[in-house]
C-alpha cells in the first residue's frame, strides 16, 4: 500500500526474471529494499542479546562477506528460494500471502528446472547467451513501457494486476508444471 509501483514491479520482475529483479534492487534500491532483503534471507550469526527484530531492521549494516557468499550462491542457482525464504519470515504477519508466495516460488523453481533440462536435452546450450540477451531486452522494454505510462494507469488497474500476479499466478504455474510433466512423460514413451 505504501509503494504500489514498487510492489507491482517486484512481483512481476521476480516472477519473470528474478536475477534481473534482484540486480535492479541492488543497483537502484539498495538501502530501502535490498539491505533488508539480504539481512532477512542471510542473517548475521551474531549474539543478539536483547535486540529485537525491529531494531535490527532499522540499523542495517553492510553485508559481511559470508552473507554475500551465501546470497550469491542462492542468487545464481536458486533465485526463487530467496523469495521463498523472505516470505517464510513474514508468515506471522501475512499468513496466506506468504503461503502463496512460497508455493509460487517452488513452482517457478520447478519450471526453471524444466527449462534448463529442455535446453540441455536438446543440445541448445549454444543458444543460451542469445536467449538471455533477448530476454533482457524484452524485460527492459516492458519495464520502460510501464515506467513511461505509470502515471496514467488508474490505481484500480494496478491493484487488479498486483492481486492477479499474487494470487492467480500460482494456479497458472501449477497448470504449466503439469503440462511440462506430461510433455516429459510423452517424450519418454
N, C-alpha and C. Protein backbone atom coordinates (compact mmCIF):
# COMPACT_ATOMS: atom_id res chain seq x y z
N UNK A 1 0.83 -1.20 0.00
CA UNK A 1 0.00 0.00 0.00
C UNK A 1 0.87 1.26 0.00
N UNK A 2 2.01 1.20 0.66
CA UNK A 2 2.88 2.38 0.75
C UNK A 2 3.56 2.66 -0.60
N UNK A 3 4.03 1.61 -1.25
CA UNK A 3 4.73 1.74 -2.53
C UNK A 3 4.08 0.83 -3.57
N UNK A 4 2.94 1.23 -4.14
CA UNK A 4 2.25 0.32 -5.06
C UNK A 4 3.05 0.04 -6.33
N UNK A 5 3.73 1.03 -6.85
CA UNK A 5 4.52 0.81 -8.06
C UNK A 5 5.67 -0.14 -7.84
N UNK A 6 6.37 0.04 -6.74
CA UNK A 6 7.49 -0.82 -6.41
C UNK A 6 7.02 -2.25 -6.15
N UNK A 7 5.89 -2.39 -5.46
CA UNK A 7 5.36 -3.72 -5.17
C UNK A 7 4.98 -4.46 -6.44
N UNK A 8 4.30 -3.76 -7.34
CA UNK A 8 3.90 -4.38 -8.60
C UNK A 8 5.12 -4.75 -9.44
N UNK A 9 6.10 -3.84 -9.49
CA UNK A 9 7.33 -4.13 -10.22
C UNK A 9 8.04 -5.35 -9.66
N UNK A 10 8.19 -5.40 -8.34
CA UNK A 10 8.90 -6.53 -7.72
C UNK A 10 8.18 -7.84 -7.96
N UNK A 11 6.87 -7.82 -7.89
CA UNK A 11 6.11 -9.04 -8.09
C UNK A 11 6.29 -9.59 -9.51
N UNK A 12 6.20 -8.72 -10.50
CA UNK A 12 6.36 -9.18 -11.88
C UNK A 12 7.82 -9.45 -12.24
N UNK A 13 8.74 -8.61 -11.75
CA UNK A 13 10.15 -8.80 -12.07
C UNK A 13 10.69 -10.08 -11.44
N UNK A 14 10.32 -10.34 -10.21
CA UNK A 14 10.82 -11.53 -9.55
C UNK A 14 10.16 -12.79 -10.08
N UNK A 15 9.03 -12.66 -10.75
CA UNK A 15 8.39 -13.82 -11.36
C UNK A 15 9.04 -14.15 -12.70
N UNK A 16 9.19 -13.14 -13.55
CA UNK A 16 9.68 -13.41 -14.90
C UNK A 16 11.20 -13.52 -14.97
N UNK A 17 11.90 -12.75 -14.18
CA UNK A 17 13.36 -12.83 -14.18
C UNK A 17 13.89 -12.40 -12.81
N UNK A 18 13.96 -13.35 -11.90
CA UNK A 18 14.34 -12.99 -10.53
C UNK A 18 15.75 -12.45 -10.42
N UNK A 19 16.65 -12.93 -11.25
CA UNK A 19 18.03 -12.45 -11.16
C UNK A 19 18.13 -10.99 -11.57
N UNK A 20 17.43 -10.61 -12.64
CA UNK A 20 17.44 -9.21 -13.05
C UNK A 20 16.71 -8.33 -12.03
N UNK A 21 15.64 -8.85 -11.44
CA UNK A 21 14.92 -8.09 -10.43
C UNK A 21 15.78 -7.82 -9.21
N UNK A 22 16.51 -8.83 -8.76
CA UNK A 22 17.40 -8.64 -7.61
C UNK A 22 18.58 -7.74 -7.96
N UNK A 23 19.07 -7.84 -9.19
CA UNK A 23 20.13 -6.93 -9.62
C UNK A 23 19.64 -5.49 -9.64
N UNK A 24 18.41 -5.30 -10.09
CA UNK A 24 17.80 -3.96 -10.07
C UNK A 24 17.74 -3.43 -8.63
N UNK A 25 17.29 -4.29 -7.70
CA UNK A 25 17.22 -3.86 -6.31
C UNK A 25 18.59 -3.45 -5.79
N UNK A 26 19.60 -4.22 -6.15
CA UNK A 26 20.95 -3.91 -5.69
C UNK A 26 21.43 -2.57 -6.28
N UNK A 27 21.17 -2.36 -7.55
CA UNK A 27 21.69 -1.16 -8.21
C UNK A 27 20.89 0.11 -7.88
N UNK A 28 19.57 -0.01 -7.79
CA UNK A 28 18.76 1.20 -7.72
C UNK A 28 17.94 1.37 -6.44
N UNK A 29 17.89 0.36 -5.60
CA UNK A 29 17.10 0.47 -4.37
C UNK A 29 17.82 -0.25 -3.24
N UNK A 30 19.08 0.05 -3.11
CA UNK A 30 19.95 -0.69 -2.20
C UNK A 30 19.53 -0.54 -0.75
N UNK A 31 19.41 0.68 -0.27
CA UNK A 31 19.19 0.92 1.16
C UNK A 31 17.79 0.54 1.60
N UNK A 32 16.78 0.93 0.84
CA UNK A 32 15.39 0.72 1.27
C UNK A 32 14.91 -0.72 1.11
N UNK A 33 15.37 -1.41 0.08
CA UNK A 33 14.82 -2.74 -0.19
C UNK A 33 15.86 -3.85 -0.15
N UNK A 34 17.01 -3.64 -0.78
CA UNK A 34 17.98 -4.72 -0.88
C UNK A 34 18.61 -5.08 0.45
N UNK A 35 19.03 -4.09 1.23
CA UNK A 35 19.65 -4.39 2.53
C UNK A 35 18.71 -5.15 3.47
N UNK A 36 17.45 -4.73 3.63
CA UNK A 36 16.56 -5.55 4.47
C UNK A 36 16.37 -6.96 3.90
N UNK A 37 16.33 -7.07 2.56
CA UNK A 37 16.15 -8.36 1.92
C UNK A 37 17.33 -9.29 2.23
N UNK A 38 18.55 -8.82 2.02
CA UNK A 38 19.73 -9.69 2.23
C UNK A 38 19.91 -10.01 3.71
N UNK A 39 19.58 -9.07 4.59
CA UNK A 39 19.71 -9.35 6.02
C UNK A 39 18.62 -10.31 6.52
N UNK A 40 17.50 -10.39 5.81
CA UNK A 40 16.44 -11.32 6.19
C UNK A 40 16.76 -12.73 5.73
N UNK A 41 17.25 -12.87 4.48
CA UNK A 41 17.49 -14.21 3.94
C UNK A 41 18.86 -14.77 4.29
N UNK A 42 19.80 -13.90 4.59
CA UNK A 42 21.14 -14.33 5.00
C UNK A 42 21.50 -13.60 6.29
N UNK A 43 20.87 -13.97 7.40
CA UNK A 43 21.07 -13.20 8.64
C UNK A 43 22.48 -13.38 9.20
N UNK A 44 22.89 -12.36 9.92
CA UNK A 44 24.17 -12.44 10.63
C UNK A 44 24.03 -13.39 11.79
N UNK A 45 25.07 -14.14 12.07
CA UNK A 45 25.06 -15.08 13.19
C UNK A 45 25.77 -14.44 14.38
N UNK A 46 25.18 -13.33 14.86
CA UNK A 46 25.78 -12.60 15.98
C UNK A 46 25.02 -12.91 17.26
N UNK A 47 25.62 -12.50 18.35
CA UNK A 47 24.94 -12.56 19.64
C UNK A 47 23.95 -11.42 19.69
N UNK A 48 22.67 -11.73 19.68
CA UNK A 48 21.65 -10.69 19.65
C UNK A 48 21.00 -10.57 21.03
N UNK A 49 21.81 -10.22 22.00
CA UNK A 49 21.31 -10.14 23.37
C UNK A 49 20.44 -8.89 23.55
N UNK A 50 19.14 -9.13 23.68
CA UNK A 50 18.22 -8.04 23.96
C UNK A 50 17.79 -7.21 22.77
N UNK A 51 18.33 -7.42 21.60
CA UNK A 51 17.98 -6.62 20.45
C UNK A 51 16.81 -7.27 19.71
N UNK A 52 15.76 -6.51 19.51
CA UNK A 52 14.61 -7.08 18.81
C UNK A 52 14.77 -6.92 17.30
N UNK A 53 13.87 -7.55 16.54
CA UNK A 53 13.97 -7.56 15.08
C UNK A 53 13.78 -6.18 14.47
N UNK A 54 12.93 -5.36 15.08
CA UNK A 54 12.68 -4.01 14.55
C UNK A 54 13.95 -3.17 14.66
N UNK A 55 14.65 -3.26 15.77
CA UNK A 55 15.89 -2.51 15.95
C UNK A 55 16.94 -2.94 14.92
N UNK A 56 17.00 -4.26 14.66
CA UNK A 56 17.96 -4.75 13.68
C UNK A 56 17.65 -4.24 12.28
N UNK A 57 16.34 -4.20 11.91
CA UNK A 57 15.96 -3.75 10.57
C UNK A 57 16.13 -2.25 10.41
N UNK A 58 16.08 -1.50 11.49
CA UNK A 58 16.27 -0.06 11.40
C UNK A 58 17.74 0.32 11.30
N UNK A 59 18.61 -0.47 11.88
CA UNK A 59 20.04 -0.18 11.89
C UNK A 59 20.77 -1.25 11.09
N UNK A 60 20.62 -1.21 9.77
CA UNK A 60 21.22 -2.22 8.92
C UNK A 60 22.65 -1.84 8.57
N UNK A 61 23.52 -2.81 8.71
CA UNK A 61 24.92 -2.61 8.36
C UNK A 61 25.17 -3.22 6.99
N UNK A 62 26.32 -2.93 6.46
CA UNK A 62 26.70 -3.55 5.19
C UNK A 62 26.82 -5.05 5.37
N UNK A 63 26.41 -5.84 4.37
CA UNK A 63 26.51 -7.29 4.49
C UNK A 63 27.98 -7.74 4.60
N UNK A 64 28.19 -8.79 5.37
CA UNK A 64 29.54 -9.35 5.51
C UNK A 64 29.84 -10.21 4.29
N UNK A 65 31.10 -10.63 4.17
CA UNK A 65 31.48 -11.49 3.05
C UNK A 65 30.77 -12.84 3.12
N UNK A 66 30.53 -13.31 4.32
CA UNK A 66 29.81 -14.58 4.47
C UNK A 66 28.37 -14.44 3.96
N UNK A 67 27.74 -13.33 4.28
CA UNK A 67 26.39 -13.09 3.78
C UNK A 67 26.38 -12.98 2.25
N UNK A 68 27.37 -12.29 1.69
CA UNK A 68 27.46 -12.15 0.23
C UNK A 68 27.66 -13.51 -0.43
N UNK A 69 28.52 -14.33 0.16
CA UNK A 69 28.75 -15.68 -0.41
C UNK A 69 27.46 -16.48 -0.45
N UNK A 70 26.78 -16.52 0.68
CA UNK A 70 25.53 -17.27 0.75
C UNK A 70 24.51 -16.71 -0.24
N UNK A 71 24.40 -15.39 -0.31
CA UNK A 71 23.45 -14.76 -1.21
C UNK A 71 23.78 -15.06 -2.66
N UNK A 72 25.05 -14.94 -3.05
CA UNK A 72 25.42 -15.13 -4.46
C UNK A 72 25.23 -16.57 -4.92
N UNK A 73 25.45 -17.54 -4.04
CA UNK A 73 25.19 -18.93 -4.41
C UNK A 73 23.70 -19.13 -4.67
N UNK A 74 22.87 -18.65 -3.75
CA UNK A 74 21.43 -18.79 -3.93
C UNK A 74 20.95 -17.98 -5.13
N UNK A 75 21.50 -16.79 -5.31
CA UNK A 75 21.15 -15.93 -6.44
C UNK A 75 21.44 -16.62 -7.76
N UNK A 76 22.56 -17.30 -7.83
CA UNK A 76 22.96 -17.95 -9.07
C UNK A 76 22.16 -19.20 -9.38
N UNK A 77 21.95 -20.03 -8.37
CA UNK A 77 21.36 -21.34 -8.61
C UNK A 77 19.90 -21.49 -8.20
N UNK A 78 19.48 -20.80 -7.15
CA UNK A 78 18.11 -20.93 -6.64
C UNK A 78 17.51 -19.56 -6.32
N UNK A 79 17.30 -18.73 -7.33
CA UNK A 79 16.81 -17.37 -7.02
C UNK A 79 15.42 -17.35 -6.41
N UNK A 80 14.58 -18.31 -6.78
CA UNK A 80 13.23 -18.33 -6.22
C UNK A 80 13.24 -18.76 -4.75
N UNK A 81 14.27 -19.48 -4.34
CA UNK A 81 14.38 -19.85 -2.93
C UNK A 81 14.60 -18.59 -2.09
N UNK A 82 15.28 -17.61 -2.63
CA UNK A 82 15.47 -16.35 -1.91
C UNK A 82 14.12 -15.72 -1.59
N UNK A 83 13.23 -15.73 -2.57
CA UNK A 83 11.90 -15.15 -2.38
C UNK A 83 11.12 -15.97 -1.36
N UNK A 84 11.22 -17.30 -1.47
CA UNK A 84 10.52 -18.16 -0.53
C UNK A 84 11.03 -17.96 0.90
N UNK A 85 12.34 -17.81 1.07
CA UNK A 85 12.90 -17.58 2.41
C UNK A 85 12.43 -16.25 2.98
N UNK A 86 12.37 -15.24 2.12
CA UNK A 86 11.89 -13.94 2.58
C UNK A 86 10.42 -14.02 2.99
N UNK A 87 9.62 -14.70 2.19
CA UNK A 87 8.20 -14.86 2.51
C UNK A 87 8.02 -15.69 3.78
N UNK A 88 8.88 -16.67 3.99
CA UNK A 88 8.79 -17.51 5.19
C UNK A 88 8.93 -16.67 6.46
N UNK A 89 9.80 -15.68 6.42
CA UNK A 89 10.00 -14.83 7.60
C UNK A 89 8.79 -13.94 7.88
N UNK A 90 7.90 -13.79 6.92
CA UNK A 90 6.72 -12.94 7.09
C UNK A 90 5.44 -13.75 7.31
N UNK A 91 5.56 -15.05 7.59
CA UNK A 91 4.37 -15.89 7.80
C UNK A 91 3.49 -15.40 8.94
N UNK A 92 4.08 -14.91 10.00
CA UNK A 92 3.29 -14.47 11.15
C UNK A 92 2.48 -13.22 10.83
N UNK A 93 2.98 -12.40 9.93
CA UNK A 93 2.31 -11.14 9.61
C UNK A 93 1.30 -11.33 8.48
N UNK A 94 1.73 -11.95 7.40
CA UNK A 94 0.89 -12.16 6.22
C UNK A 94 0.79 -13.65 5.94
N UNK A 95 -0.05 -14.33 6.68
CA UNK A 95 -0.09 -15.79 6.64
C UNK A 95 -0.39 -16.33 5.25
N UNK A 96 -1.52 -15.97 4.66
CA UNK A 96 -1.91 -16.54 3.37
C UNK A 96 -1.09 -15.98 2.22
N UNK A 97 -0.78 -14.72 2.26
CA UNK A 97 0.02 -14.12 1.19
C UNK A 97 1.40 -14.78 1.14
N UNK A 98 2.00 -14.98 2.30
CA UNK A 98 3.31 -15.64 2.32
C UNK A 98 3.22 -17.06 1.79
N UNK A 99 2.16 -17.76 2.11
CA UNK A 99 1.98 -19.12 1.60
C UNK A 99 1.89 -19.13 0.08
N UNK A 100 1.13 -18.19 -0.48
CA UNK A 100 1.02 -18.11 -1.93
C UNK A 100 2.38 -17.80 -2.56
N UNK A 101 3.15 -16.91 -1.95
CA UNK A 101 4.48 -16.59 -2.47
C UNK A 101 5.41 -17.79 -2.41
N UNK A 102 5.36 -18.54 -1.32
CA UNK A 102 6.23 -19.71 -1.17
C UNK A 102 5.87 -20.78 -2.19
N UNK A 103 4.59 -21.04 -2.36
CA UNK A 103 4.15 -22.04 -3.35
C UNK A 103 4.53 -21.60 -4.75
N UNK A 104 4.32 -20.32 -5.04
CA UNK A 104 4.67 -19.82 -6.37
C UNK A 104 6.17 -19.92 -6.61
N UNK A 105 6.98 -19.62 -5.60
CA UNK A 105 8.44 -19.72 -5.74
C UNK A 105 8.86 -21.17 -6.01
N UNK A 106 8.22 -22.11 -5.33
CA UNK A 106 8.54 -23.52 -5.57
C UNK A 106 8.16 -23.92 -6.99
N UNK A 107 6.99 -23.51 -7.44
CA UNK A 107 6.54 -23.84 -8.80
C UNK A 107 7.45 -23.20 -9.86
N UNK A 108 7.84 -21.97 -9.64
CA UNK A 108 8.72 -21.30 -10.59
C UNK A 108 10.11 -21.95 -10.61
N UNK A 109 10.56 -22.45 -9.47
CA UNK A 109 11.83 -23.18 -9.45
C UNK A 109 11.74 -24.45 -10.28
N UNK A 110 10.62 -25.16 -10.16
CA UNK A 110 10.42 -26.38 -10.95
C UNK A 110 10.36 -26.03 -12.44
N UNK A 111 9.66 -24.95 -12.79
CA UNK A 111 9.58 -24.56 -14.20
C UNK A 111 10.95 -24.16 -14.75
N UNK A 112 11.76 -23.49 -13.92
CA UNK A 112 13.10 -23.14 -14.35
C UNK A 112 13.95 -24.39 -14.56
N UNK A 113 13.80 -25.35 -13.68
CA UNK A 113 14.50 -26.62 -13.83
C UNK A 113 14.09 -27.32 -15.13
N UNK A 114 12.81 -27.32 -15.44
CA UNK A 114 12.34 -27.89 -16.70
C UNK A 114 12.93 -27.16 -17.90
N UNK A 115 13.05 -25.85 -17.82
CA UNK A 115 13.65 -25.07 -18.91
C UNK A 115 15.11 -25.45 -19.12
N UNK A 116 15.85 -25.55 -18.02
CA UNK A 116 17.25 -25.96 -18.14
C UNK A 116 17.37 -27.38 -18.69
N UNK A 117 16.48 -28.25 -18.25
CA UNK A 117 16.51 -29.63 -18.75
C UNK A 117 16.22 -29.66 -20.24
N UNK A 118 15.25 -28.86 -20.69
CA UNK A 118 14.91 -28.82 -22.11
C UNK A 118 16.10 -28.32 -22.94
N UNK A 119 16.76 -27.29 -22.46
CA UNK A 119 17.92 -26.76 -23.19
C UNK A 119 19.04 -27.79 -23.22
N UNK A 120 19.26 -28.46 -22.10
CA UNK A 120 20.32 -29.47 -22.03
C UNK A 120 20.00 -30.67 -22.91
N UNK A 121 18.78 -31.17 -22.84
CA UNK A 121 18.42 -32.38 -23.58
C UNK A 121 18.37 -32.16 -25.09
N UNK A 122 18.09 -30.95 -25.51
CA UNK A 122 18.04 -30.64 -26.94
C UNK A 122 19.38 -30.15 -27.48
N UNK A 123 20.38 -30.13 -26.63
CA UNK A 123 21.72 -29.64 -27.00
C UNK A 123 21.67 -28.23 -27.57
N UNK A 124 20.94 -27.37 -26.87
CA UNK A 124 20.80 -25.97 -27.29
C UNK A 124 21.60 -25.02 -26.40
N UNK A 125 22.66 -25.52 -25.79
CA UNK A 125 23.44 -24.68 -24.89
C UNK A 125 24.07 -23.48 -25.60
N UNK A 126 24.32 -23.62 -26.90
CA UNK A 126 24.91 -22.51 -27.65
C UNK A 126 23.96 -21.34 -27.78
N UNK A 127 22.66 -21.60 -27.64
CA UNK A 127 21.68 -20.52 -27.80
C UNK A 127 21.41 -19.77 -26.50
N UNK A 128 21.99 -20.21 -25.39
CA UNK A 128 21.71 -19.58 -24.09
C UNK A 128 22.10 -18.09 -24.07
N UNK A 129 23.28 -17.68 -24.51
CA UNK A 129 23.59 -16.24 -24.48
C UNK A 129 22.61 -15.40 -25.30
N UNK A 130 22.23 -15.90 -26.47
CA UNK A 130 21.27 -15.16 -27.30
C UNK A 130 19.92 -15.09 -26.62
N UNK A 131 19.48 -16.17 -25.99
CA UNK A 131 18.20 -16.17 -25.28
C UNK A 131 18.25 -15.23 -24.09
N UNK A 132 19.36 -15.22 -23.37
CA UNK A 132 19.48 -14.33 -22.22
C UNK A 132 19.43 -12.87 -22.67
N UNK A 133 20.11 -12.56 -23.75
CA UNK A 133 20.14 -11.19 -24.25
C UNK A 133 18.74 -10.76 -24.72
N UNK A 134 18.04 -11.63 -25.44
CA UNK A 134 16.70 -11.27 -25.90
C UNK A 134 15.73 -11.13 -24.72
N UNK A 135 15.89 -11.98 -23.70
CA UNK A 135 15.05 -11.86 -22.50
C UNK A 135 15.35 -10.55 -21.78
N UNK A 136 16.62 -10.17 -21.68
CA UNK A 136 16.99 -8.91 -21.05
C UNK A 136 16.34 -7.74 -21.76
N UNK A 137 16.39 -7.72 -23.10
CA UNK A 137 15.79 -6.62 -23.85
C UNK A 137 14.27 -6.62 -23.73
N UNK A 138 13.67 -7.78 -23.70
CA UNK A 138 12.21 -7.87 -23.53
C UNK A 138 11.79 -7.29 -22.19
N UNK A 139 12.47 -7.72 -21.13
CA UNK A 139 12.14 -7.24 -19.78
C UNK A 139 12.43 -5.74 -19.66
N UNK A 140 13.54 -5.29 -20.22
CA UNK A 140 13.88 -3.87 -20.16
C UNK A 140 12.87 -3.02 -20.91
N UNK A 141 12.45 -3.48 -22.08
CA UNK A 141 11.46 -2.74 -22.86
C UNK A 141 10.12 -2.68 -22.13
N UNK A 142 9.70 -3.80 -21.56
CA UNK A 142 8.45 -3.80 -20.81
C UNK A 142 8.54 -2.87 -19.60
N UNK A 143 9.68 -2.90 -18.90
CA UNK A 143 9.86 -2.03 -17.74
C UNK A 143 9.84 -0.56 -18.13
N UNK A 144 10.48 -0.22 -19.23
CA UNK A 144 10.48 1.16 -19.71
C UNK A 144 9.08 1.60 -20.11
N UNK A 145 8.36 0.70 -20.77
CA UNK A 145 6.99 1.00 -21.18
C UNK A 145 6.10 1.28 -19.97
N UNK A 146 6.19 0.44 -18.95
CA UNK A 146 5.39 0.62 -17.74
C UNK A 146 5.82 1.90 -17.01
N UNK A 147 7.12 2.17 -16.95
CA UNK A 147 7.60 3.37 -16.27
C UNK A 147 7.09 4.64 -16.95
N UNK A 148 7.01 4.61 -18.28
CA UNK A 148 6.54 5.79 -19.01
C UNK A 148 5.04 6.02 -18.78
N UNK A 149 4.27 4.95 -18.76
CA UNK A 149 2.83 5.09 -18.66
C UNK A 149 2.29 4.91 -17.24
N UNK A 150 3.19 4.73 -16.25
CA UNK A 150 2.76 4.51 -14.88
C UNK A 150 1.86 5.63 -14.35
N UNK A 151 2.20 6.90 -14.59
CA UNK A 151 1.33 7.96 -14.06
C UNK A 151 -0.07 7.96 -14.67
N UNK A 152 -0.25 7.35 -15.82
CA UNK A 152 -1.54 7.35 -16.49
C UNK A 152 -2.42 6.15 -16.14
N UNK A 153 -1.83 5.13 -15.53
CA UNK A 153 -2.57 3.91 -15.22
C UNK A 153 -3.38 4.13 -13.95
N UNK A 154 -4.70 3.88 -13.99
CA UNK A 154 -5.51 4.06 -12.77
C UNK A 154 -5.09 3.08 -11.67
N UNK A 155 -5.24 3.51 -10.44
CA UNK A 155 -4.86 2.70 -9.29
C UNK A 155 -5.63 1.39 -9.24
N UNK A 156 -6.89 1.40 -9.68
CA UNK A 156 -7.69 0.19 -9.70
C UNK A 156 -7.06 -0.87 -10.60
N UNK A 157 -6.56 -0.46 -11.77
CA UNK A 157 -5.92 -1.40 -12.70
C UNK A 157 -4.64 -1.95 -12.08
N UNK A 158 -3.88 -1.10 -11.41
CA UNK A 158 -2.65 -1.55 -10.75
C UNK A 158 -2.96 -2.57 -9.65
N UNK A 159 -4.00 -2.31 -8.88
CA UNK A 159 -4.40 -3.25 -7.83
C UNK A 159 -4.83 -4.58 -8.43
N UNK A 160 -5.58 -4.53 -9.52
CA UNK A 160 -6.02 -5.77 -10.18
C UNK A 160 -4.81 -6.57 -10.67
N UNK A 161 -3.86 -5.89 -11.31
CA UNK A 161 -2.65 -6.58 -11.80
C UNK A 161 -1.85 -7.17 -10.64
N UNK A 162 -1.75 -6.42 -9.55
CA UNK A 162 -0.99 -6.89 -8.40
C UNK A 162 -1.61 -8.15 -7.81
N UNK A 163 -2.92 -8.11 -7.55
CA UNK A 163 -3.55 -9.27 -6.93
C UNK A 163 -3.67 -10.45 -7.88
N UNK A 164 -3.77 -10.16 -9.17
CA UNK A 164 -3.75 -11.25 -10.15
C UNK A 164 -2.40 -11.96 -10.09
N UNK A 165 -1.32 -11.19 -10.11
CA UNK A 165 0.01 -11.80 -10.07
C UNK A 165 0.26 -12.51 -8.75
N UNK A 166 -0.28 -11.99 -7.69
CA UNK A 166 -0.01 -12.57 -6.36
C UNK A 166 -0.79 -13.85 -6.12
N UNK A 167 -2.07 -13.86 -6.46
CA UNK A 167 -2.91 -14.99 -6.07
C UNK A 167 -3.29 -15.94 -7.21
N UNK A 168 -3.27 -15.47 -8.46
CA UNK A 168 -3.67 -16.35 -9.55
C UNK A 168 -2.49 -16.95 -10.31
N UNK A 169 -1.34 -16.32 -10.27
CA UNK A 169 -0.18 -16.89 -10.95
C UNK A 169 0.23 -18.26 -10.40
N UNK A 170 0.11 -18.52 -9.10
CA UNK A 170 0.42 -19.89 -8.65
C UNK A 170 -0.49 -20.93 -9.31
N UNK A 171 -1.74 -20.60 -9.51
CA UNK A 171 -2.66 -21.53 -10.17
C UNK A 171 -2.23 -21.76 -11.61
N UNK A 172 -1.86 -20.70 -12.29
CA UNK A 172 -1.38 -20.81 -13.68
C UNK A 172 -0.10 -21.63 -13.72
N UNK A 173 0.78 -21.41 -12.74
CA UNK A 173 2.05 -22.14 -12.71
C UNK A 173 1.86 -23.62 -12.40
N UNK A 174 0.84 -23.96 -11.61
CA UNK A 174 0.52 -25.38 -11.38
C UNK A 174 0.17 -26.03 -12.71
N UNK A 175 -0.64 -25.34 -13.51
CA UNK A 175 -1.01 -25.86 -14.82
C UNK A 175 0.21 -26.02 -15.72
N UNK A 176 1.12 -25.05 -15.69
CA UNK A 176 2.34 -25.14 -16.50
C UNK A 176 3.23 -26.31 -16.07
N UNK A 177 3.32 -26.55 -14.77
CA UNK A 177 4.12 -27.68 -14.28
C UNK A 177 3.50 -29.00 -14.73
N UNK A 178 2.18 -29.09 -14.64
CA UNK A 178 1.50 -30.31 -15.09
C UNK A 178 1.73 -30.53 -16.58
N UNK A 179 1.65 -29.48 -17.38
CA UNK A 179 1.91 -29.61 -18.82
C UNK A 179 3.33 -30.06 -19.09
N UNK A 180 4.29 -29.51 -18.36
CA UNK A 180 5.68 -29.92 -18.55
C UNK A 180 5.88 -31.38 -18.16
N UNK A 181 5.23 -31.81 -17.08
CA UNK A 181 5.33 -33.22 -16.68
C UNK A 181 4.73 -34.13 -17.74
N UNK A 182 3.62 -33.71 -18.32
CA UNK A 182 3.01 -34.51 -19.39
C UNK A 182 3.91 -34.55 -20.61
N UNK A 183 4.54 -33.42 -20.91
CA UNK A 183 5.44 -33.38 -22.06
C UNK A 183 6.63 -34.32 -21.85
N UNK A 184 7.18 -34.33 -20.63
CA UNK A 184 8.27 -35.25 -20.32
C UNK A 184 7.81 -36.70 -20.41
N UNK A 185 6.59 -36.95 -19.94
CA UNK A 185 6.05 -38.30 -19.98
C UNK A 185 5.87 -38.79 -21.41
N UNK A 186 5.43 -37.91 -22.31
CA UNK A 186 5.25 -38.34 -23.72
C UNK A 186 6.58 -38.48 -24.43
N UNK A 187 7.60 -37.71 -24.00
CA UNK A 187 8.92 -37.85 -24.61
C UNK A 187 9.55 -39.19 -24.22
N UNK A 188 9.31 -39.63 -22.99
CA UNK A 188 9.88 -40.88 -22.53
C UNK A 188 9.22 -42.06 -23.24
N UNK A 189 7.91 -41.97 -23.45
CA UNK A 189 7.19 -43.05 -24.13
C UNK A 189 7.49 -42.99 -25.58
